[in-house]
Coordinates of C-alpha atoms and ligand atoms in Angstrom, one line a residue:
M1 CA 32.4 -15.4 87.9
S2 CA 34.0 -18.8 87.9
I3 CA 34.1 -21.3 85.2
N4 CA 33.1 -25.0 85.4
Q5 CA 36.3 -26.8 86.3
E6 CA 35.5 -29.8 84.1
A7 CA 35.0 -27.6 81.1
L8 CA 38.2 -25.8 81.9
H9 CA 40.1 -29.1 82.3
A10 CA 39.0 -30.3 78.8
L11 CA 39.9 -27.0 77.3
L12 CA 43.4 -27.0 78.8
K13 CA 44.0 -30.3 76.9
D14 CA 43.0 -28.9 73.6
P15 CA 45.9 -28.4 71.2
F16 CA 44.7 -25.1 69.9
I17 CA 44.3 -23.7 73.4
Q18 CA 47.8 -24.9 74.1
K19 CA 49.0 -22.5 71.4
L20 CA 47.1 -19.7 73.1
I21 CA 48.7 -20.6 76.4
D22 CA 52.1 -20.6 74.8
A23 CA 51.3 -17.1 73.4
E24 CA 51.9 -18.2 69.9
P25 CA 50.4 -16.1 67.1
V26 CA 47.4 -18.0 65.7
F27 CA 44.9 -17.7 63.0
W28 CA 41.4 -19.1 63.7
E29 CA 38.5 -19.4 61.2
N30 CA 35.2 -19.2 62.9
P31 CA 33.2 -22.4 62.3
G32 CA 30.1 -20.7 63.8
K33 CA 29.8 -18.3 60.9
K34 CA 26.5 -18.4 59.0
E35 CA 25.7 -17.1 55.5
G36 CA 22.5 -15.1 54.8
P37 CA 20.7 -12.3 56.6
L38 CA 21.3 -11.4 60.2
F39 CA 18.9 -12.1 63.0
H40 CA 16.5 -9.1 63.6
A41 CA 18.2 -7.2 60.8
D42 CA 15.3 -4.7 60.3
E43 CA 15.3 -3.7 63.9
W44 CA 19.0 -3.1 64.0
E45 CA 18.9 -1.1 60.8
R46 CA 16.2 1.1 62.3
E47 CA 18.3 1.7 65.4
I48 CA 21.5 2.4 63.5
A49 CA 19.7 4.8 61.3
A50 CA 18.3 6.6 64.4
A51 CA 21.8 6.8 65.8
E52 CA 23.0 8.4 62.5
K53 CA 20.2 11.0 62.7
R54 CA 21.0 11.8 66.3
L55 CA 24.6 12.4 65.4
R56 CA 23.4 14.8 62.6
R57 CA 21.2 16.7 65.1
F58 CA 24.3 17.2 67.3
A59 CA 26.6 18.1 64.4
P60 CA 26.1 21.9 64.5
Y61 CA 26.9 21.9 68.2
I62 CA 30.0 19.6 67.7
A63 CA 31.3 21.9 64.9
E64 CA 31.3 24.9 67.3
V65 CA 32.6 23.2 70.4
F66 CA 35.3 21.2 68.7
P67 CA 36.6 23.4 65.9
E68 CA 38.7 20.6 64.4
T69 CA 35.3 19.2 63.2
K70 CA 34.3 22.5 61.5
D71 CA 35.3 21.5 58.0
A72 CA 33.4 18.3 58.3
K73 CA 30.4 20.3 59.6
G74 CA 30.5 18.6 62.9
M75 CA 30.6 15.0 61.7
I76 CA 33.1 12.9 63.6
E77 CA 34.7 11.0 60.7
S78 CA 38.1 9.8 59.5
P79 CA 39.7 9.5 56.1
L80 CA 40.2 6.3 54.1
F81 CA 43.7 6.1 52.9
E82 CA 45.2 3.9 50.2
L83 CA 48.3 1.9 51.2
Q84 CA 50.8 1.2 48.5
H85 CA 54.3 1.4 49.9
M86 CA 53.3 -0.4 53.1
K87 CA 51.9 -3.3 51.1
E88 CA 55.1 -3.6 49.1
M89 CA 57.2 -3.4 52.3
L90 CA 55.2 -6.2 53.9
E91 CA 55.5 -8.3 50.7
A92 CA 59.2 -7.9 50.9
A93 CA 59.4 -8.5 54.7
Y94 CA 57.3 -11.6 54.7
Q95 CA 58.3 -12.9 51.2
Q96 CA 54.7 -13.2 50.3
R97 CA 52.7 -11.8 47.5
L98 CA 49.7 -9.9 48.9
P99 CA 47.2 -9.3 46.1
G100 CA 44.4 -6.8 46.2
R101 CA 44.0 -3.2 47.2
W102 CA 44.9 -2.1 50.8
L103 CA 43.1 0.7 52.5
L104 CA 43.7 2.1 56.0
K105 CA 40.6 3.4 57.8
C106 CA 42.2 6.3 59.7
D107 CA 40.3 6.2 63.0
H108 CA 43.5 7.2 64.7
E109 CA 42.7 10.6 63.2
L110 CA 39.2 10.8 64.5
P111 CA 38.6 14.3 65.9
I112 CA 38.1 15.0 69.6
S113 CA 39.8 11.9 71.1
G114 CA 41.9 10.3 68.4
S115 CA 40.6 6.8 68.5
I116 CA 37.7 4.5 67.4
K117 CA 36.2 5.2 70.9
A118 CA 35.2 8.7 69.5
R119 CA 32.5 6.8 67.7
G120 CA 30.8 4.8 70.4
G121 CA 31.8 6.8 73.5
I122 CA 30.8 10.2 72.2
Y123 CA 27.6 8.8 70.8
E124 CA 26.4 7.4 74.1
V125 CA 27.1 10.6 76.0
L126 CA 25.2 12.6 73.4
K127 CA 22.3 10.2 73.5
H128 CA 22.1 10.5 77.3
A129 CA 22.4 14.3 77.3
E130 CA 19.6 14.5 74.7
M131 CA 17.3 12.3 76.7
L132 CA 17.8 14.3 79.9
A133 CA 17.3 17.6 78.1
F134 CA 14.1 16.3 76.4
Q135 CA 12.8 15.1 79.7
E136 CA 13.4 18.5 81.3
G137 CA 11.6 20.2 78.3
M138 CA 14.8 22.2 77.5
L139 CA 15.3 20.7 74.0
Q140 CA 13.4 19.4 71.1
E141 CA 14.5 17.4 68.1
T142 CA 13.7 20.3 65.8
D143 CA 15.9 22.8 67.7
D144 CA 19.3 24.0 66.5
Y145 CA 21.5 22.0 68.9
R146 CA 24.0 24.9 69.1
I147 CA 21.8 26.1 72.0
L148 CA 23.5 23.4 74.1
Q149 CA 26.4 25.8 74.5
E150 CA 24.2 28.1 76.6
E151 CA 25.1 28.3 80.3
R152 CA 21.7 26.9 81.4
F153 CA 22.5 23.6 79.8
A154 CA 25.9 23.3 81.6
A155 CA 24.2 24.2 84.8
F156 CA 21.6 21.5 84.2
F157 CA 24.0 18.7 83.2
S158 CA 26.3 19.5 86.1
R159 CA 23.5 18.0 88.3
Y160 CA 24.3 14.7 86.7
S161 CA 27.4 12.5 86.5
I162 CA 28.8 10.0 84.1
A163 CA 31.1 7.1 85.0
V164 CA 33.1 4.7 82.9
G165 CA 35.7 2.0 83.2
S166 CA 38.5 2.1 80.6
T167 CA 41.9 1.1 79.5
G168 CA 42.3 4.7 78.3
N169 CA 40.7 5.7 75.1
L170 CA 37.1 5.2 76.1
G171 CA 37.7 7.3 79.1
L172 CA 39.3 9.9 77.0
S173 CA 36.3 10.1 74.6
I174 CA 33.7 10.2 77.3
G175 CA 35.7 12.6 79.4
M176 CA 36.1 15.1 76.5
I177 CA 32.5 15.2 75.4
G178 CA 31.1 14.8 78.9
A179 CA 33.2 17.7 80.3
A180 CA 32.3 19.9 77.3
L181 CA 28.5 19.4 77.9
G182 CA 29.0 20.1 81.7
F183 CA 28.6 16.7 83.2
R184 CA 30.7 15.6 86.2
V185 CA 32.7 12.7 84.8
T186 CA 34.6 10.0 86.6
V187 CA 36.8 7.6 84.7
H188 CA 38.0 4.4 86.3
M189 CA 41.3 3.6 84.6
S190 CA 42.9 0.2 84.6
A191 CA 46.6 -0.1 85.3
D192 CA 47.4 -0.2 81.5
A193 CA 46.1 3.3 80.9
K194 CA 48.8 5.7 79.8
Q195 CA 49.8 8.7 82.0
W196 CA 49.2 11.2 79.3
K197 CA 45.6 10.1 79.0
K198 CA 45.0 10.6 82.7
D199 CA 46.8 14.0 82.7
L200 CA 44.7 15.2 79.7
L201 CA 41.5 14.2 81.4
R202 CA 42.4 15.8 84.7
Q203 CA 43.2 19.0 82.8
K204 CA 39.6 18.9 81.5
G205 CA 38.2 18.7 85.0
V206 CA 37.5 14.9 84.8
T207 CA 38.0 12.8 88.0
V208 CA 40.3 10.0 87.2
T209 CA 40.4 7.0 89.6
E210 CA 43.3 4.6 89.1
Y211 CA 43.4 0.9 89.7
E212 CA 46.4 -1.4 90.1
S213 CA 44.4 -4.3 88.6
D214 CA 43.2 -4.7 85.0
Y215 CA 40.3 -3.4 83.0
S216 CA 37.6 -5.8 84.2
D217 CA 38.2 -4.7 87.8
A218 CA 38.1 -1.0 86.8
V219 CA 34.8 -1.6 85.1
K220 CA 33.4 -3.6 88.0
E221 CA 34.3 -0.9 90.6
G222 CA 33.0 1.9 88.4
R223 CA 29.7 0.0 88.0
R224 CA 29.5 -0.5 91.7
Q225 CA 30.1 3.1 92.6
A226 CA 27.7 4.3 90.0
E227 CA 24.9 2.1 91.2
Q228 CA 24.9 3.9 94.6
D229 CA 24.2 7.3 92.9
P230 CA 20.8 7.7 91.1
F231 CA 22.2 10.8 89.3
C232 CA 25.1 8.8 87.9
Y233 CA 24.9 7.2 84.5
F234 CA 27.3 4.3 84.0
I235 CA 28.6 3.7 80.5
D236 CA 29.0 -0.1 80.5
D237 CA 31.6 -1.1 77.9
E238 CA 30.8 -4.8 78.5
H239 CA 27.1 -4.5 77.9
S240 CA 26.2 -1.3 76.2
R241 CA 23.9 -1.3 73.2
Q242 CA 24.4 2.4 72.7
L243 CA 28.1 2.2 72.4
F244 CA 27.6 -0.6 69.9
L245 CA 25.2 1.5 67.8
G246 CA 27.6 4.4 67.8
Y247 CA 30.3 2.2 66.4
A248 CA 27.9 0.6 63.9
V249 CA 27.4 4.0 62.2
A250 CA 30.9 3.7 60.9
A251 CA 29.7 1.2 58.3
S252 CA 27.5 3.6 56.2
R253 CA 30.3 6.2 56.5
L254 CA 32.8 3.7 55.1
K255 CA 30.3 2.8 52.3
T256 CA 30.1 6.4 51.3
Q257 CA 33.9 6.5 51.0
L258 CA 34.1 3.3 49.1
D259 CA 31.3 4.5 46.8
C260 CA 33.4 7.6 46.1
M261 CA 36.3 5.3 45.0
N262 CA 33.9 3.3 42.9
I263 CA 34.3 0.2 45.0
Q264 CA 31.2 -1.9 45.3
P265 CA 32.0 -5.1 47.2
C266 CA 30.8 -8.2 45.3
L267 CA 31.8 -11.8 44.5
E268 CA 34.8 -10.7 42.4
T269 CA 35.8 -7.8 44.7
P270 CA 35.1 -9.1 48.2
L271 CA 35.8 -6.8 51.1
F272 CA 38.1 -8.0 53.9
V273 CA 38.1 -6.0 57.1
Y274 CA 40.6 -6.3 60.0
L275 CA 39.7 -4.8 63.4
P276 CA 41.7 -4.7 66.6
C277 CA 39.6 -6.1 69.4
G278 CA 39.6 -5.4 73.2
V279 CA 36.3 -6.1 75.0
G280 CA 34.6 -6.3 71.5
G281 CA 32.2 -3.3 71.3
G282 CA 34.1 -1.2 68.8
P283 CA 35.0 -3.9 66.3
G284 CA 31.7 -5.7 67.0
G285 CA 29.6 -2.6 66.2
V286 CA 31.6 -1.9 63.0
A287 CA 31.4 -5.5 61.9
F288 CA 27.7 -5.7 62.5
G289 CA 27.1 -2.5 60.6
L290 CA 29.2 -3.7 57.7
K291 CA 27.4 -7.1 57.6
L292 CA 24.0 -5.4 57.4
L293 CA 25.2 -3.4 54.5
Y294 CA 27.3 -5.8 52.5
G295 CA 26.1 -9.3 53.7
D296 CA 28.2 -12.2 52.4
H297 CA 30.5 -9.9 50.4
V298 CA 32.3 -8.6 53.5
H299 CA 34.6 -10.8 55.6
V300 CA 35.5 -9.5 59.1
F301 CA 38.4 -10.6 61.2
F302 CA 39.3 -9.5 64.8
A303 CA 42.9 -9.0 65.9
E304 CA 44.1 -9.5 69.5
P305 CA 47.4 -9.5 71.3
T306 CA 48.8 -13.0 72.1
H307 CA 48.6 -12.2 75.8
S308 CA 45.0 -11.0 75.7
P309 CA 43.1 -13.1 73.2
C310 CA 39.8 -12.7 75.2
M311 CA 37.3 -12.7 72.3
L312 CA 39.0 -15.6 70.5
L313 CA 38.9 -17.6 73.8
G314 CA 35.3 -16.7 74.4
L315 CA 34.2 -17.7 70.9
Y316 CA 36.3 -20.8 70.6
S317 CA 35.2 -22.2 74.0
G318 CA 31.6 -21.0 73.6
L319 CA 32.0 -19.6 77.1
H320 CA 32.0 -15.9 76.1
E321 CA 32.2 -13.7 79.2
Q322 CA 32.4 -16.7 81.5
I323 CA 36.0 -17.3 80.7
S324 CA 39.0 -15.0 81.1
V325 CA 42.5 -15.3 79.6
H326 CA 43.7 -15.7 83.2
D327 CA 41.8 -19.0 83.4
I328 CA 44.2 -20.4 80.9
G329 CA 47.2 -18.9 82.6
L330 CA 47.8 -15.9 80.4
D331 CA 48.8 -12.6 82.1
N332 CA 46.9 -10.1 80.0
R333 CA 50.0 -7.9 79.8
T334 CA 50.6 -6.3 76.4
A335 CA 52.0 -3.1 74.9
A336 CA 48.7 -2.8 73.1
D337 CA 47.1 -1.0 76.1
G338 CA 43.7 -0.5 74.3
L339 CA 43.4 -4.3 73.8
A340 CA 44.5 -5.3 77.3
V341 CA 41.2 -7.0 78.2
G342 CA 41.1 -10.4 79.8
R343 CA 37.4 -11.1 79.6
P344 CA 35.3 -10.3 76.5
S345 CA 31.8 -8.8 76.3
G346 CA 29.3 -11.7 76.2
F347 CA 26.7 -9.3 74.7
V348 CA 29.0 -8.6 71.7
G349 CA 30.4 -12.2 71.5
K350 CA 27.0 -13.7 71.0
L351 CA 25.9 -11.1 68.5
I352 CA 29.0 -11.5 66.3
E353 CA 29.4 -15.2 66.5
P354 CA 27.3 -15.9 63.4
L355 CA 28.9 -13.2 61.3
L356 CA 32.6 -13.1 62.2
S357 CA 35.0 -14.8 59.7
G358 CA 37.8 -15.3 62.2
C359 CA 40.3 -14.1 64.8
Y360 CA 44.0 -14.0 64.9
T361 CA 46.6 -13.0 67.5
V362 CA 49.7 -10.7 67.2
E363 CA 52.8 -10.4 69.3
D364 CA 53.8 -7.1 70.8
D365 CA 57.1 -7.1 68.8
T366 CA 55.1 -7.4 65.6
L367 CA 52.9 -4.4 66.6
Y368 CA 56.0 -2.3 67.1
T369 CA 57.6 -3.4 63.9
L370 CA 54.5 -2.7 61.9
L371 CA 54.3 0.7 63.6
H372 CA 57.7 1.6 62.4
M373 CA 57.1 0.2 58.9
L374 CA 53.9 2.2 58.5
A375 CA 55.5 5.4 59.8
V376 CA 58.4 5.2 57.3
S377 CA 56.4 3.9 54.4
E378 CA 53.3 6.0 54.6
N379 CA 54.0 8.6 57.3
Q380 CA 51.0 7.4 59.3
Y381 CA 51.5 7.2 63.1
L382 CA 49.3 4.7 65.0
E383 CA 49.5 3.5 68.6
P384 CA 50.6 -0.1 69.1
S385 CA 47.1 -1.4 69.6
A386 CA 46.0 0.1 66.4
L387 CA 48.5 -1.9 64.3
A388 CA 46.9 -5.3 65.1
G389 CA 44.7 -5.0 62.1
M390 CA 47.7 -4.6 59.8
F391 CA 48.9 -8.1 60.5
G392 CA 45.6 -9.6 59.2
P393 CA 46.2 -9.8 55.5
V394 CA 49.7 -11.2 56.1
Q395 CA 48.2 -14.0 58.3
L396 CA 45.5 -14.6 55.8
F397 CA 48.0 -15.3 53.0
S398 CA 50.9 -16.8 54.8
T399 CA 49.4 -19.2 57.3
E400 CA 47.9 -22.6 56.4
E401 CA 44.6 -21.7 58.3
G402 CA 44.4 -18.4 56.6
R403 CA 44.8 -19.8 53.2
R404 CA 42.2 -22.4 53.9
C405 CA 39.9 -19.6 54.9
I406 CA 40.3 -17.6 51.6
R407 CA 40.5 -20.6 49.3
K408 CA 36.8 -20.2 48.2
H409 CA 37.1 -16.4 47.6
H410 CA 38.3 -14.4 44.6
M411 CA 41.4 -12.7 46.1
E412 CA 43.0 -11.1 43.1
H413 CA 40.9 -7.9 43.3
A414 CA 39.9 -8.1 46.9
I415 CA 39.7 -4.9 49.0
H416 CA 41.5 -5.1 52.4
V417 CA 40.4 -2.5 54.9
V418 CA 42.8 -2.3 57.9
W419 CA 41.1 -0.4 60.7
G420 CA 43.6 2.0 62.3
T421 CA 42.0 2.5 65.7
G422 CA 44.1 5.1 67.5
G423 CA 47.2 7.2 67.8
S424 CA 46.9 10.8 66.7
M425 CA 46.8 12.1 70.3
V426 CA 49.8 10.2 71.6
P427 CA 52.5 12.7 72.7
P428 CA 55.2 13.0 70.1
E429 CA 58.0 11.9 72.4
E430 CA 56.1 8.8 73.3
M431 CA 55.4 8.1 69.6
A432 CA 59.1 8.5 68.8
A433 CA 59.9 5.9 71.5
Y434 CA 57.5 3.4 69.9
H435 CA 58.9 4.1 66.6
R436 CA 62.5 3.5 67.9
I437 CA 61.5 0.2 69.5
G438 CA 60.1 -1.0 66.1
A439 CA 63.2 0.2 64.2
D440 CA 65.5 -1.7 66.6
L441 CA 63.4 -4.8 66.4
L442 CA 63.5 -4.7 62.6
E443 CA 67.2 -4.1 62.5
N444 CA 67.9 -7.1 64.8
E445 CA 65.6 -9.2 62.7
M446 CA 67.7 -8.3 59.6
K447 CA 70.9 -9.2 61.3
K448 CA 69.7 -12.8 61.9
Ligands
PLP501 C1 39.4 0.2 72.6 C2 40.3 0.1 71.5 C3 40.1 -1.0 70.5 C4 39.1 -2.1 70.7 O1 37.8 -1.7 71.0 P1 36.9 -2.6 72.0 O2 35.6 -2.0 72.0 O3 37.6 -2.5 73.4 O4 37.0 -4.0 71.5 C5 41.0 -1.0 69.5 N1 42.0 -0.1 69.3 C6 42.2 0.9 70.2 C7 43.3 1.8 70.0 C8 41.3 1.0 71.3 O5 41.5 2.0 72.2

């Protein structure tokens, strides 16, 4: 896919794009955001409700096959954790008062695969398995889905395969559930994917194909191979409606948690949500679900690494998937492996354009520093990608563009939900190394 050279030429002269090219952290308010109800809201609401029901049908099965979900009766959900010390630490570090309540949505603790991908990825595999079993007459909606553990199901699913391209966490989610059900799974991993993720998958019997190039190439190759095999189902991170729906279910789950804390977003207590963004499906689905529930009382921001601001570039230029960060000379190299995506999903970009409040970018060093600060202040351990959300409220209050964006809102009692998207499965020695990098960076910063 190549971009119109004239359009590119004009873009390269744009002063905002120049900042992206220089890998400066930026804050961008989305001028395309519209107030009022979403397009086709009824239809989406129906589909998301159906996804929730499907997850409930599978819950008894999940509870038995993944014992860590037993207490939650097979629901794959994460806690909502109030941040107090971290907020104070950031206020001190950035010399900036940060009003409102801060909550961490702990998707790093999601069972089965330890990242936000456990929402979309697992959902899409379940949906596919259910469809095959229905077609074969082996399963009905009214059955107790624990029967899926019977050998005949594994024998049946082993006739089918599933393929996916991934920077790591999506592959991990799909591999874990796919292998448990009995599918043959192939994960096409980009160069960014961590060794431990590949090792874990191979241990589960998943075929892992490695690529020296980036995520978009891994997806493309996976798609190509899958197309040649009629028994292979390709999970397409760049275009999948099913992944999107799986992520969107998060919204009603969060609402239940906010209700329990007596938080009802409104004009005086607006909800601000910060989501790390790679190709866009995860944050897009969550954002869409939240908008359907809370309308104009929720404000959603996407966070990307300064070297991989693909969604921001796609939205800003209006070119969506037709432009890649490579087109403006960025290298798409970042410690935030889960966000190392050069070309955004056009499907997601177009859906969220009217509802997203803005995007901002974060430097890798900031991710490490935040990782360290969160670990010492709250004892929460996230992978570098997952810290991108944490920088959002800081940017909102401390940059000129951010302040302009919140000028019209009541910020004193605002609720800030920082989405922690991954980390609980990172091997301890690797986490300790991240933690040390952050501590060193912070120490050097203090010496200045
Ligand atoms: C994949 C991922 C994201 C972003 O999700 P996308 O659907 O790629 O936008 C964020 N954080 C982590 C840790 C991830 O693995």
